[in-house]
């Protein structure tokens, strides 16, 4: 596995940022393919690599993956050992898995509908009420992050920065893009400041800018 070059197909600040951020946190060598968003419409040749046209696509030898949270878990465990992973014998293993997938399924999913029905659809097909409802859904689900950080901890689990923080941190990055951060609590803002000033985050931001 370590003899292959990892390849990542990526759109700036899209879900694939989770994979790019993880690669940078782990200092793994990779080749970045930058695409316009949405690639299935603006880069139809990409369908030859990923027929459903979504990003990310990560290729690592014979392994091909398209789910961003799963890629974080895969990289942290397959290419570890890494502090980004929480081992099964650690007390917070279940919490790690829960936050890793909650960042996508619970916190990112409603935002994708806000993105679609506020920005991506042509004006005549936009649905302001649906977008507002899903924005509210995101806000209510974000309260779980507040509760997790209420005891003064810096990170979500295991007493350290892990892949769970990458997964949830990306959801916050998307929220800022969609201007859904206006009602963030002070605790969420401080947490965002911590994740977004990590060297790995900043390197990932720089990498996508250089590729552009």
mmCIF file with all atom_site columns, C-alpha atoms in Angstrom, residues 67-186:
data_model
loop_
_atom_site.group_PDB
_atom_site.id
_atom_site.type_symbol
_atom_site.label_atom_id
_atom_site.label_alt_id
_atom_site.label_comp_id
_atom_site.label_asym_id
_atom_site.label_entity_id
_atom_site.label_seq_id
_atom_site.pdbx_PDB_ins_code
_atom_site.Cartn_x
_atom_site.Cartn_y
_atom_site.Cartn_z
_atom_site.occupancy
_atom_site.B_iso_or_equiv
_atom_site.pdbx_formal_charge
_atom_site.auth_seq_id
_atom_site.auth_comp_id
_atom_site.auth_asym_id
_atom_site.auth_atom_id
_atom_site.pdbx_PDB_model_num
ATOM 1   C CA . UNK A 1 67  ? -17.574 8.708  0.885   1.00 0.00 ? 67  UNK A CA 1
ATOM 2   C CA . UNK A 1 68  ? -15.744 11.555 2.595   1.00 0.00 ? 68  UNK A CA 1
ATOM 3   C CA . UNK A 1 69  ? -16.126 10.469 6.236   1.00 0.00 ? 69  UNK A CA 1
ATOM 4   C CA . UNK A 1 70  ? -15.223 6.887  5.345   1.00 0.00 ? 70  UNK A CA 1
ATOM 5   C CA . UNK A 1 71  ? -12.081 8.157  3.605   1.00 0.00 ? 71  UNK A CA 1
ATOM 6   C CA . UNK A 1 72  ? -11.008 9.935  6.794   1.00 0.00 ? 72  UNK A CA 1
ATOM 7   C CA . UNK A 1 73  ? -11.425 6.682  8.721   1.00 0.00 ? 73  UNK A CA 1
ATOM 8   C CA . UNK A 1 74  ? -9.651  4.667  6.012   1.00 0.00 ? 74  UNK A CA 1
ATOM 9   C CA . UNK A 1 75  ? -6.609  6.942  5.833   1.00 0.00 ? 75  UNK A CA 1
ATOM 10  C CA . UNK A 1 76  ? -6.245  7.216  9.604   1.00 0.00 ? 76  UNK A CA 1
ATOM 11  C CA . UNK A 1 77  ? -6.392  3.457  10.112  1.00 0.00 ? 77  UNK A CA 1
ATOM 12  C CA . UNK A 1 78  ? -4.892  1.970  6.944   1.00 0.00 ? 78  UNK A CA 1
ATOM 13  C CA . UNK A 1 79  ? -2.022  4.457  6.727   1.00 0.00 ? 79  UNK A CA 1
ATOM 14  C CA . UNK A 1 80  ? -1.517  4.829  10.471  1.00 0.00 ? 80  UNK A CA 1
ATOM 15  C CA . UNK A 1 81  ? -0.778  4.568  13.224  1.00 0.00 ? 81  UNK A CA 1
ATOM 16  C CA . UNK A 1 82  ? -2.105  8.098  13.562  1.00 0.00 ? 82  UNK A CA 1
ATOM 17  C CA . UNK A 1 83  ? -3.515  10.137 16.452  1.00 0.00 ? 83  UNK A CA 1
ATOM 18  C CA . UNK A 1 84  ? -6.401  10.925 14.075  1.00 0.00 ? 84  UNK A CA 1
ATOM 19  C CA . UNK A 1 85  ? -7.717  7.405  14.710  1.00 0.00 ? 85  UNK A CA 1
ATOM 20  C CA . UNK A 1 86  ? -9.208  6.138  17.954  1.00 0.00 ? 86  UNK A CA 1
ATOM 21  C CA . UNK A 1 87  ? -8.497  2.462  18.543  1.00 0.00 ? 87  UNK A CA 1
ATOM 22  C CA . UNK A 1 88  ? -11.186 -0.069 19.525  1.00 0.00 ? 88  UNK A CA 1
ATOM 23  C CA . UNK A 1 89  ? -9.574  -0.520 22.930  1.00 0.00 ? 89  UNK A CA 1
ATOM 24  C CA . UNK A 1 90  ? -9.830  3.215  23.736  1.00 0.00 ? 90  UNK A CA 1
ATOM 25  C CA . UNK A 1 91  ? -12.796 4.368  25.794  1.00 0.00 ? 91  UNK A CA 1
ATOM 26  C CA . UNK A 1 92  ? -13.927 6.896  23.171  1.00 0.00 ? 92  UNK A CA 1
ATOM 27  C CA . UNK A 1 93  ? -13.849 4.529  20.192  1.00 0.00 ? 93  UNK A CA 1
ATOM 28  C CA . UNK A 1 94  ? -17.643 4.554  19.865  1.00 0.00 ? 94  UNK A CA 1
ATOM 29  C CA . UNK A 1 95  ? -17.804 8.336  20.288  1.00 0.00 ? 95  UNK A CA 1
ATOM 30  C CA . UNK A 1 96  ? -15.150 8.708  17.588  1.00 0.00 ? 96  UNK A CA 1
ATOM 31  C CA . UNK A 1 97  ? -17.127 6.655  15.086  1.00 0.00 ? 97  UNK A CA 1
ATOM 32  C CA . UNK A 1 98  ? -20.327 8.473  15.993  1.00 0.00 ? 98  UNK A CA 1
ATOM 33  C CA . UNK A 1 99  ? -18.858 11.948 15.511  1.00 0.00 ? 99  UNK A CA 1
ATOM 34  C CA . UNK A 1 100 ? -16.985 10.878 12.381  1.00 0.00 ? 100 UNK A CA 1
ATOM 35  C CA . UNK A 1 101 ? -20.226 9.911  10.652  1.00 0.00 ? 101 UNK A CA 1
ATOM 36  C CA . UNK A 1 102 ? -22.442 12.505 12.354  1.00 0.00 ? 102 UNK A CA 1
ATOM 37  C CA . UNK A 1 103 ? -20.347 15.210 10.725  1.00 0.00 ? 103 UNK A CA 1
ATOM 38  C CA . UNK A 1 104 ? -21.556 13.997 7.337   1.00 0.00 ? 104 UNK A CA 1
ATOM 39  C CA . UNK A 1 105 ? -24.958 12.368 7.836   1.00 0.00 ? 105 UNK A CA 1
ATOM 40  C CA . UNK A 1 106 ? -26.375 14.788 10.417  1.00 0.00 ? 106 UNK A CA 1
ATOM 41  C CA . UNK A 1 107 ? -24.507 18.081 9.958   1.00 0.00 ? 107 UNK A CA 1
ATOM 42  C CA . UNK A 1 108 ? -23.557 18.219 6.276   1.00 0.00 ? 108 UNK A CA 1
ATOM 43  C CA . UNK A 1 109 ? -26.601 16.593 4.664   1.00 0.00 ? 109 UNK A CA 1
ATOM 44  C CA . UNK A 1 110 ? -29.127 19.348 5.527   1.00 0.00 ? 110 UNK A CA 1
ATOM 45  C CA . UNK A 1 111 ? -26.681 21.973 4.311   1.00 0.00 ? 111 UNK A CA 1
ATOM 46  C CA . UNK A 1 112 ? -26.477 20.357 0.883   1.00 0.00 ? 112 UNK A CA 1
ATOM 47  C CA . UNK A 1 113 ? -30.200 21.049 0.474   1.00 0.00 ? 113 UNK A CA 1
ATOM 48  C CA . UNK A 1 114 ? -29.692 24.651 1.534   1.00 0.00 ? 114 UNK A CA 1
ATOM 49  C CA . UNK A 1 115 ? -26.933 24.901 -1.068  1.00 0.00 ? 115 UNK A CA 1
ATOM 50  C CA . UNK A 1 116 ? -29.102 23.397 -3.767  1.00 0.00 ? 116 UNK A CA 1
ATOM 51  C CA . UNK A 1 117 ? -32.286 25.351 -3.169  1.00 0.00 ? 117 UNK A CA 1
ATOM 52  C CA . UNK A 1 118 ? -30.655 28.702 -2.394  1.00 0.00 ? 118 UNK A CA 1
ATOM 53  C CA . UNK A 1 119 ? -27.774 28.735 -4.883  1.00 0.00 ? 119 UNK A CA 1
ATOM 54  C CA . UNK A 1 120 ? -27.432 25.903 -7.373  1.00 0.00 ? 120 UNK A CA 1
ATOM 55  C CA . UNK A 1 121 ? -30.911 25.652 -8.847  1.00 0.00 ? 121 UNK A CA 1
ATOM 56  C CA . UNK A 1 122 ? -31.949 28.259 -11.440 1.00 0.00 ? 122 UNK A CA 1
ATOM 57  C CA . UNK A 1 123 ? -34.022 31.048 -9.869  1.00 0.00 ? 123 UNK A CA 1
ATOM 58  C CA . UNK A 1 124 ? -37.354 29.632 -10.984 1.00 0.00 ? 124 UNK A CA 1
ATOM 59  C CA . UNK A 1 125 ? -36.618 26.305 -9.259  1.00 0.00 ? 125 UNK A CA 1
ATOM 60  C CA . UNK A 1 126 ? -35.318 27.636 -5.956  1.00 0.00 ? 126 UNK A CA 1
ATOM 61  C CA . UNK A 1 127 ? -37.305 26.787 -2.825  1.00 0.00 ? 127 UNK A CA 1
ATOM 62  C CA . UNK A 1 128 ? -36.680 29.376 -0.088  1.00 0.00 ? 128 UNK A CA 1
ATOM 63  C CA . UNK A 1 129 ? -38.956 27.662 2.436   1.00 0.00 ? 129 UNK A CA 1
ATOM 64  C CA . UNK A 1 130 ? -37.246 24.295 2.028   1.00 0.00 ? 130 UNK A CA 1
ATOM 65  C CA . UNK A 1 131 ? -33.817 25.940 2.292   1.00 0.00 ? 131 UNK A CA 1
ATOM 66  C CA . UNK A 1 132 ? -34.866 27.774 5.457   1.00 0.00 ? 132 UNK A CA 1
ATOM 67  C CA . UNK A 1 133 ? -36.264 24.594 7.000   1.00 0.00 ? 133 UNK A CA 1
ATOM 68  C CA . UNK A 1 134 ? -33.060 22.659 6.406   1.00 0.00 ? 134 UNK A CA 1
ATOM 69  C CA . UNK A 1 135 ? -30.970 25.556 7.682   1.00 0.00 ? 135 UNK A CA 1
ATOM 70  C CA . UNK A 1 136 ? -32.979 25.374 10.904  1.00 0.00 ? 136 UNK A CA 1
ATOM 71  C CA . UNK A 1 137 ? -32.480 21.596 10.983  1.00 0.00 ? 137 UNK A CA 1
ATOM 72  C CA . UNK A 1 138 ? -28.725 22.084 10.778  1.00 0.00 ? 138 UNK A CA 1
ATOM 73  C CA . UNK A 1 139 ? -28.820 24.638 13.584  1.00 0.00 ? 139 UNK A CA 1
ATOM 74  C CA . UNK A 1 140 ? -30.757 22.372 15.903  1.00 0.00 ? 140 UNK A CA 1
ATOM 75  C CA . UNK A 1 141 ? -28.439 19.401 15.235  1.00 0.00 ? 141 UNK A CA 1
ATOM 76  C CA . UNK A 1 142 ? -25.396 21.570 15.891  1.00 0.00 ? 142 UNK A CA 1
ATOM 77  C CA . UNK A 1 143 ? -26.467 21.823 19.528  1.00 0.00 ? 143 UNK A CA 1
ATOM 78  C CA . UNK A 1 144 ? -24.936 18.373 20.070  1.00 0.00 ? 144 UNK A CA 1
ATOM 79  C CA . UNK A 1 145 ? -21.505 19.877 19.364  1.00 0.00 ? 145 UNK A CA 1
ATOM 80  C CA . UNK A 1 146 ? -22.190 22.569 21.964  1.00 0.00 ? 146 UNK A CA 1
ATOM 81  C CA . UNK A 1 147 ? -23.097 19.937 24.534  1.00 0.00 ? 147 UNK A CA 1
ATOM 82  C CA . UNK A 1 148 ? -19.978 17.910 23.763  1.00 0.00 ? 148 UNK A CA 1
ATOM 83  C CA . UNK A 1 149 ? -17.748 20.942 24.316  1.00 0.00 ? 149 UNK A CA 1
ATOM 84  C CA . UNK A 1 150 ? -19.613 22.316 27.326  1.00 0.00 ? 150 UNK A CA 1
ATOM 85  C CA . UNK A 1 151 ? -17.180 20.809 29.835  1.00 0.00 ? 151 UNK A CA 1
ATOM 86  C CA . UNK A 1 152 ? -14.309 22.849 28.406  1.00 0.00 ? 152 UNK A CA 1
ATOM 87  C CA . UNK A 1 153 ? -12.734 20.141 26.268  1.00 0.00 ? 153 UNK A CA 1
ATOM 88  C CA . UNK A 1 154 ? -10.869 21.324 23.189  1.00 0.00 ? 154 UNK A CA 1
ATOM 89  C CA . UNK A 1 155 ? -11.779 18.401 20.914  1.00 0.00 ? 155 UNK A CA 1
ATOM 90  C CA . UNK A 1 156 ? -14.764 16.115 20.469  1.00 0.00 ? 156 UNK A CA 1
ATOM 91  C CA . UNK A 1 157 ? -13.325 12.872 21.806  1.00 0.00 ? 157 UNK A CA 1
ATOM 92  C CA . UNK A 1 158 ? -10.279 10.987 23.102  1.00 0.00 ? 158 UNK A CA 1
ATOM 93  C CA . UNK A 1 159 ? -8.689  14.151 24.513  1.00 0.00 ? 159 UNK A CA 1
ATOM 94  C CA . UNK A 1 160 ? -7.015  15.020 21.203  1.00 0.00 ? 160 UNK A CA 1
ATOM 95  C CA . UNK A 1 161 ? -7.672  16.227 17.667  1.00 0.00 ? 161 UNK A CA 1
ATOM 96  C CA . UNK A 1 162 ? -8.965  13.270 15.620  1.00 0.00 ? 162 UNK A CA 1
ATOM 97  C CA . UNK A 1 163 ? -10.705 12.456 12.369  1.00 0.00 ? 163 UNK A CA 1
ATOM 98  C CA . UNK A 1 164 ? -13.967 13.262 14.149  1.00 0.00 ? 164 UNK A CA 1
ATOM 99  C CA . UNK A 1 165 ? -12.898 16.896 14.324  1.00 0.00 ? 165 UNK A CA 1
ATOM 100 C CA . UNK A 1 166 ? -12.056 16.837 10.615  1.00 0.00 ? 166 UNK A CA 1
ATOM 101 C CA . UNK A 1 167 ? -15.526 15.517 9.815   1.00 0.00 ? 167 UNK A CA 1
ATOM 102 C CA . UNK A 1 168 ? -17.373 18.019 12.005  1.00 0.00 ? 168 UNK A CA 1
ATOM 103 C CA . UNK A 1 169 ? -14.910 20.792 11.187  1.00 0.00 ? 169 UNK A CA 1
ATOM 104 C CA . UNK A 1 170 ? -15.763 20.453 7.506   1.00 0.00 ? 170 UNK A CA 1
ATOM 105 C CA . UNK A 1 171 ? -19.466 20.828 8.327   1.00 0.00 ? 171 UNK A CA 1
ATOM 106 C CA . UNK A 1 172 ? -18.596 24.137 9.988   1.00 0.00 ? 172 UNK A CA 1
ATOM 107 C CA . UNK A 1 173 ? -16.558 25.206 6.952   1.00 0.00 ? 173 UNK A CA 1
ATOM 108 C CA . UNK A 1 174 ? -19.585 24.590 4.742   1.00 0.00 ? 174 UNK A CA 1
ATOM 109 C CA . UNK A 1 175 ? -21.809 26.470 7.187   1.00 0.00 ? 175 UNK A CA 1
ATOM 110 C CA . UNK A 1 176 ? -19.589 29.532 6.897   1.00 0.00 ? 176 UNK A CA 1
ATOM 111 C CA . UNK A 1 177 ? -19.768 29.303 3.101   1.00 0.00 ? 177 UNK A CA 1
ATOM 112 C CA . UNK A 1 178 ? -23.575 29.256 3.311   1.00 0.00 ? 178 UNK A CA 1
ATOM 113 C CA . UNK A 1 179 ? -23.682 32.015 5.966   1.00 0.00 ? 179 UNK A CA 1
ATOM 114 C CA . UNK A 1 180 ? -25.204 29.637 8.507   1.00 0.00 ? 180 UNK A CA 1
ATOM 115 C CA . UNK A 1 181 ? -22.695 30.676 11.158  1.00 0.00 ? 181 UNK A CA 1
ATOM 116 C CA . UNK A 1 182 ? -24.549 33.811 12.244  1.00 0.00 ? 182 UNK A CA 1
ATOM 117 C CA . UNK A 1 183 ? -26.185 32.064 15.212  1.00 0.00 ? 183 UNK A CA 1
ATOM 118 C CA . UNK A 1 184 ? -23.241 29.983 16.330  1.00 0.00 ? 184 UNK A CA 1
ATOM 119 C CA . UNK A 1 185 ? -22.632 29.926 20.053  1.00 0.00 ? 185 UNK A CA 1
ATOM 120 C CA . UNK A 1 186 ? -19.411 31.287 21.470  1.00 0.00 ? 186 UNK A CA 1
#
